[in-house]
Amino acid sequence: MSQTLIESVSAIIVDLPTIRPHRLAMHTLQQQTLVVIRLRCADGIEGLGEATTIGGLAYGNESPESIKQNIDSHLAPLLIGQDAANINAAMQRLDKAAKGNTFAKSGLESALLDAQGKRLGLPVSELLGGRVRDSLEVAWTLASGDTAKDIAEAEDMLGIRRHRIFKLKIGAGEVSQDLKHVIAIKRALGDSASVRVDVNQAWDESQALRACQVLGDNGIDLIEQPIARINRAGQVRLNQRSPAPIMADESIESVEDAFSLAADGAASVFALKIAKNGGPRAVLRTAAIAESAGIALYGGTMLEGSIGTLASAHTFLTLNKLTWGTELFGPLLLTEEIVQEAPQYRDFQLHVPRTPGLGLSLDEERLAFFARK
Ligand code: MUC
Ligand code: MG
């Protein structure tokens, strides 16, 4: 056991350029900020993890800076000297001592899983019980803010066979303008693509009731988080009335949230994210709740880079059913890589490595260059 003690944990903030501005209801990304976690063990093995959010504090309760601070000051000291090979005990220790902080905990658990996989010579998907698929369908988000540009971007993606599912980010503008934008894109793409929307909580129930009807009538396949996470009664009513399925995203900030959403009948699809739930194993618990309640699953992203994307991917490979596919395109939104083996996308799928751990190693030079000074 002394061989597998955790010797150090570091959290590095990394700022990377994006291929274009990415416009969401609550924030426009001009670049993306990752928090990369390096967990070193006495046997010389290093585990990699990532804790990434969107737009500082615009999306969730943790920012890149608070994630780093809380890891440095509170979470890393709890792990140093503990056995890296016992992931249950390490995560229990964090959960007992620290409330919330699911993004930071997810990055740390990913690093523990990566280290243990490397130690045992197994991919993380095998540590989590084994994969039932080798690749994952990946949606692309159209969020340039311009209808014609979005249509051109979607047609390019269809042409190169990279994506055939498109998620449109709406909610920043007038509802009527947003609906025109969505309908124009669906008409242009027709049956060659699945078109879905993510409102990121921007509507109130009165707006959402009508808008969901229009979206469903115009062939939109899925409506993600139309109203505020705190309006549970409104979510239940919308879920009963909308002709297109409603997916819960921001409403799920914990496994317990997933349980109460399922009990209330507030959504028919869950967006799973390792960061929102507190790590890959918490996602598996959320998935079990959904499956028992007859709720369908979707593999979500916090627009992580390659490390967080593959930690999510290994987890999603193990799920019994993944009806709505995934949106694990984060690395493709970035112009730069900080790992040596960029994730492989082809034929509409992300192909997940079978090498030990997450299947990644850092490009030390690129990491040093993009690390925030
Ligand atoms: C979200 O709210 O789902 C996922 C894809 C994307 O473009 O933004 C994220 C966040
Ligand atoms: Mg969302």
XYZ file of C-alpha atoms and ligand atoms in Angstrom:
384
model
C 0.000 0.000 0.000
C 2.817 2.455 0.752
C 3.617 2.197 -2.956
C 0.227 3.600 -3.872
C 0.134 6.546 -1.467
C -0.789 9.895 -2.973
C 2.245 12.189 -2.824
C 1.004 15.360 -4.474
C -2.018 16.884 -6.198
C -1.769 19.977 -8.363
C -4.439 21.999 -10.170
C -3.345 24.032 -13.200
C -5.526 26.664 -14.879
C -5.152 26.518 -18.665
C -6.632 29.108 -21.058
C -7.179 27.849 -24.625
C -8.495 29.672 -27.704
C -11.773 28.520 -29.320
C -12.348 28.154 -33.073
C -15.063 30.878 -32.898
C -17.099 32.661 -30.232
C -19.594 30.217 -28.677
C -22.832 32.002 -27.736
C -24.953 30.553 -24.921
C -27.972 32.157 -23.211
C -25.918 33.261 -20.177
C -22.448 33.778 -21.615
C -20.446 34.003 -24.840
C -17.219 32.021 -24.717
C -14.309 33.737 -26.458
C -11.884 31.128 -25.073
C -12.229 28.155 -22.737
C -10.527 27.700 -19.377
C -9.665 24.197 -18.179
C -8.456 23.127 -14.750
C -6.033 20.229 -15.258
C -5.348 18.000 -12.253
C -2.136 16.009 -11.791
C -2.192 13.433 -8.996
C 1.192 11.809 -8.328
C 1.621 8.562 -6.397
C 4.585 6.945 -4.618
C 4.852 4.235 -7.322
C 5.656 6.958 -9.887
C 2.220 6.783 -11.508
C 0.508 10.073 -12.336
C -3.268 10.318 -12.771
C -4.780 13.093 -14.917
C -8.149 14.712 -14.340
C -9.984 17.832 -15.455
C -12.490 20.132 -13.740
C -13.890 22.545 -16.281
C -16.882 24.851 -16.289
C -18.369 27.422 -18.679
C -18.091 31.196 -18.335
C -16.581 31.639 -14.867
C -19.585 31.561 -12.525
C -22.171 31.944 -15.314
C -23.075 28.238 -15.433
C -22.500 26.680 -12.007
C -21.391 27.361 -8.448
C -17.682 26.797 -9.114
C -15.305 28.901 -11.233
C -11.887 27.788 -12.512
C -10.264 29.961 -9.859
C -12.416 28.618 -7.014
C -11.873 25.051 -8.207
C -8.092 25.535 -8.055
C -8.261 27.338 -4.700
C -10.478 24.700 -3.105
C -8.322 21.866 -4.393
C -5.097 23.547 -3.219
C -6.399 24.606 0.205
C -8.924 21.930 1.158
C -9.202 18.862 -1.083
C -5.569 18.053 -1.937
C -4.508 18.037 1.760
C -7.289 15.475 2.428
C -5.883 13.179 -0.267
C -2.151 13.432 0.336
C -0.911 10.345 2.218
C -4.084 8.370 1.340
C -4.143 5.186 -0.741
C -4.691 6.093 -4.408
C -5.706 2.504 -5.155
C -8.807 2.742 -2.929
C -11.034 5.147 -4.843
C -14.114 4.476 -2.683
C -12.232 5.449 0.492
C -10.581 8.507 -1.077
C -13.862 9.884 -2.421
C -15.703 9.123 0.816
C -13.056 11.174 2.647
C -13.650 14.138 0.300
C -17.444 13.852 0.548
C -17.361 13.726 4.359
C -15.169 16.800 4.690
C -16.393 18.963 1.796
C -19.926 19.876 0.759
C -20.738 20.381 -2.939
C -17.720 21.168 -5.122
C -18.800 18.527 -7.619
C -16.614 19.927 -10.417
C -13.442 19.752 -8.299
C -14.378 16.298 -6.968
C -15.077 15.034 -10.491
C -11.611 16.114 -11.644
C -9.990 14.428 -8.644
C -11.955 11.200 -9.092
C -11.035 11.155 -12.793
C -7.360 11.467 -11.823
C -7.690 8.597 -9.313
C -9.346 6.412 -11.972
C -6.668 7.305 -14.542
C -3.900 6.423 -12.066
C -5.521 3.124 -11.069
C -6.122 2.181 -14.708
C -2.468 2.857 -15.547
C -1.404 0.843 -12.478
C -3.532 -2.185 -13.424
C -3.056 -1.846 -17.184
C -6.803 -1.321 -17.741
C -8.798 1.407 -19.512
C -11.047 3.418 -17.165
C -14.133 1.937 -18.882
C -12.987 -1.515 -17.696
C -12.457 -0.248 -14.131
C -16.065 0.980 -14.254
C -17.335 -2.492 -15.110
C -16.646 -2.761 -18.840
C -17.788 -1.074 -22.026
C -20.888 -2.132 -23.897
C -19.962 0.000 -26.942
C -16.640 1.138 -28.397
C -17.595 4.547 -29.711
C -20.118 7.284 -29.006
C -22.329 9.332 -31.331
C -21.368 13.007 -30.880
C -23.625 16.024 -31.445
C -22.248 19.423 -32.452
C -23.465 22.711 -31.019
C -24.356 25.501 -33.437
C -23.794 28.707 -31.476
C -22.268 31.300 -33.783
C -25.277 33.554 -33.201
C -25.964 33.779 -36.961
C -28.516 31.582 -38.803
C -26.729 31.451 -42.177
C -23.362 30.705 -40.553
C -24.935 27.960 -38.437
C -26.499 26.320 -41.505
C -23.186 26.438 -43.372
C -21.387 24.979 -40.341
C -23.931 22.131 -40.054
C -23.652 21.334 -43.762
C -19.854 21.174 -43.460
C -20.154 18.774 -40.523
C -22.570 16.536 -42.428
C -20.264 16.636 -45.455
C -17.192 15.482 -43.543
C -19.311 12.924 -41.622
C -18.353 14.366 -38.245
C -21.818 15.215 -36.844
C -25.445 14.582 -37.815
C -27.000 15.782 -34.554
C -27.078 19.541 -33.939
C -27.861 21.316 -30.710
C -28.835 24.957 -31.092
C -28.078 27.329 -28.252
C -30.988 29.699 -27.824
C -32.421 31.880 -25.058
C -30.118 34.903 -25.388
C -32.525 36.770 -27.694
C -36.269 37.311 -28.178
C -38.279 34.077 -28.145
C -39.882 34.789 -31.545
C -36.463 35.461 -33.124
C -35.046 32.296 -31.581
C -37.936 30.229 -32.946
C -37.416 31.659 -36.456
C -33.698 30.822 -36.211
C -34.368 27.223 -35.137
C -37.083 26.592 -37.724
C -34.893 27.989 -40.529
C -32.053 25.639 -39.565
C -34.344 22.590 -39.304
C -35.890 23.402 -42.717
C -32.458 23.752 -44.302
C -31.173 20.462 -42.881
C -34.378 18.446 -43.224
C -34.279 14.773 -42.349
C -30.514 14.545 -42.795
C -30.019 15.717 -39.201
C -31.525 15.644 -35.737
C -32.035 19.220 -34.519
C -32.355 19.954 -30.805
C -32.291 23.099 -28.673
C -30.736 24.092 -25.348
C -32.355 27.111 -23.686
C -30.083 27.111 -20.609
C -32.988 28.118 -18.283
C -33.667 31.374 -20.161
C -37.475 31.158 -20.523
C -40.221 31.458 -17.953
C -43.024 28.924 -17.979
C -45.413 31.156 -19.936
C -42.860 31.585 -22.737
C -41.837 27.935 -22.661
C -45.375 26.547 -22.933
C -45.938 28.087 -26.356
C -42.364 27.808 -27.579
C -42.172 24.073 -26.806
C -45.378 23.532 -28.805
C -43.936 25.420 -31.817
C -40.611 23.573 -31.575
C -42.300 20.176 -31.369
C -44.607 21.018 -34.298
C -41.569 21.952 -36.413
C -39.651 18.713 -35.975
C -37.302 19.628 -33.123
C -36.352 16.372 -31.416
C -35.357 17.459 -27.910
C -35.699 20.562 -25.688
C -33.005 20.998 -23.029
C -33.560 22.953 -19.811
C -36.150 25.458 -21.064
C -36.855 27.033 -17.656
C -35.043 27.748 -14.379
C -33.772 24.803 -12.371
C -35.531 26.126 -9.287
C -38.995 26.067 -10.925
C -39.692 22.401 -10.287
C -43.491 22.630 -10.541
C -43.143 24.403 -13.895
C -40.810 21.683 -15.163
C -43.350 19.012 -14.232
C -46.129 20.856 -16.092
C -43.953 21.422 -19.164
C -42.877 17.803 -19.205
C -46.554 16.804 -19.332
C -47.494 19.259 -22.089
C -44.551 19.592 -24.460
C -44.894 17.601 -27.693
C -41.082 17.242 -27.832
C -39.247 15.537 -24.943
C -37.834 17.765 -22.193
C -34.266 17.130 -21.011
C -33.002 18.198 -17.567
C -29.478 19.644 -17.530
C -28.854 22.423 -14.971
C -31.652 20.927 -12.823
C -29.274 18.089 -11.953
C -26.570 19.370 -9.607
C -26.265 16.104 -7.686
C -27.352 12.470 -7.682
C -30.041 13.471 -5.173
C -31.415 16.073 -7.625
C -31.716 13.293 -10.203
C -33.722 11.205 -7.747
C -36.180 13.989 -6.929
C -36.594 15.006 -10.598
C -37.405 11.393 -11.419
C -39.826 11.133 -8.488
C -41.612 14.332 -9.560
C -41.755 13.406 -13.260
C -39.969 16.636 -14.244
C -38.147 15.392 -17.364
C -38.110 12.427 -19.719
C -34.377 12.702 -20.546
C -31.378 13.405 -18.267
C -28.162 15.098 -19.457
C -25.410 13.283 -17.577
C -22.254 15.258 -16.776
C -19.416 14.038 -14.583
C -18.779 17.597 -13.337
C -22.363 18.258 -12.212
C -22.643 14.949 -10.361
C -19.218 14.779 -8.680
C -17.385 12.270 -10.878
C -17.784 9.276 -13.171
C -19.100 6.974 -10.435
C -21.759 9.513 -9.425
C -22.867 9.600 -13.081
C -23.350 5.836 -12.939
C -25.562 6.254 -9.850
C -27.594 8.949 -11.653
C -27.919 6.680 -14.676
C -29.219 3.872 -12.451
C -31.911 6.186 -11.053
C -32.898 7.255 -14.565
C -33.012 3.724 -15.856
C -35.218 2.581 -12.969
C -37.571 5.518 -13.586
C -37.779 4.976 -17.357
C -35.895 8.226 -18.072
C -33.703 8.235 -21.187
C -30.021 9.292 -21.128
C -27.762 11.725 -22.950
C -24.016 12.143 -22.431
C -23.454 15.840 -21.749
C -20.381 18.089 -21.656
C -19.143 21.147 -19.805
C -17.048 21.853 -22.935
C -14.098 20.096 -21.374
C -10.810 19.534 -23.166
C -9.498 16.071 -24.004
C -8.945 14.850 -20.432
C -12.458 15.629 -19.160
C -13.960 14.501 -22.453
C -12.332 11.077 -22.244
C -13.198 10.713 -18.541
C -16.841 11.277 -19.558
C -16.521 9.021 -22.602
C -15.150 6.034 -20.653
C -18.114 6.416 -18.279
C -20.741 6.707 -21.034
C -19.346 3.599 -22.796
C -20.506 1.504 -19.846
C -24.162 2.632 -19.785
C -26.791 0.106 -20.653
C -28.675 2.521 -22.943
C -27.695 5.930 -24.272
C -30.777 6.748 -26.336
C -29.862 10.360 -27.188
C -26.102 9.907 -27.806
C -23.562 12.433 -26.523
C -22.197 15.920 -27.130
C -18.567 15.142 -26.267
C -17.153 17.568 -28.841
C -15.233 19.845 -26.410
C -11.742 19.238 -27.879
C -13.079 20.151 -31.353
C -14.103 23.618 -30.147
C -10.502 24.373 -29.136
C -7.734 25.351 -31.524
C -4.978 23.874 -29.318
C -4.242 20.560 -27.588
C -2.340 19.953 -24.344
C -2.237 16.148 -24.667
C -0.180 14.027 -27.034
C -3.037 11.851 -28.321
C -5.953 14.009 -29.504
C -9.287 12.124 -29.218
C -10.330 10.496 -32.506
C -13.571 11.595 -34.203
C -14.777 9.892 -37.395
C -18.031 8.653 -38.942
C -20.095 10.734 -36.470
C -18.495 8.973 -33.510
C -15.837 9.525 -30.851
C -13.596 6.450 -30.735
C -12.344 5.836 -27.205
C -8.861 4.405 -26.611
C -8.353 0.971 -25.047
C -4.975 1.885 -23.581
C -4.579 1.994 -19.758
C -6.303 4.743 -17.767
C -7.969 7.494 -19.774
C -5.535 6.798 -22.625
C -3.822 10.203 -22.597
C -0.468 11.750 -21.749
C 0.314 15.433 -21.364
C 2.215 17.475 -23.916
C 4.361 19.204 -21.293
C 5.524 22.010 -23.585
C 2.024 22.942 -24.736
C 0.716 22.716 -21.166
C 3.472 25.034 -19.889
C 2.762 27.459 -22.742
C -1.007 27.705 -22.109
C -0.957 27.436 -18.298
C -2.092 30.708 -16.714
C 0.944 32.532 -15.328
C -24.838 22.975 -21.817
O -25.591 23.740 -21.262
O -25.301 21.900 -22.142
C -22.938 21.763 -23.875
C -22.778 21.965 -25.198
C -22.582 23.333 -25.391
O -22.413 23.920 -26.435
O -22.643 23.959 -24.199
C -22.700 22.992 -23.189
C -23.408 23.348 -21.984
Mg -27.310 22.272 -21.418
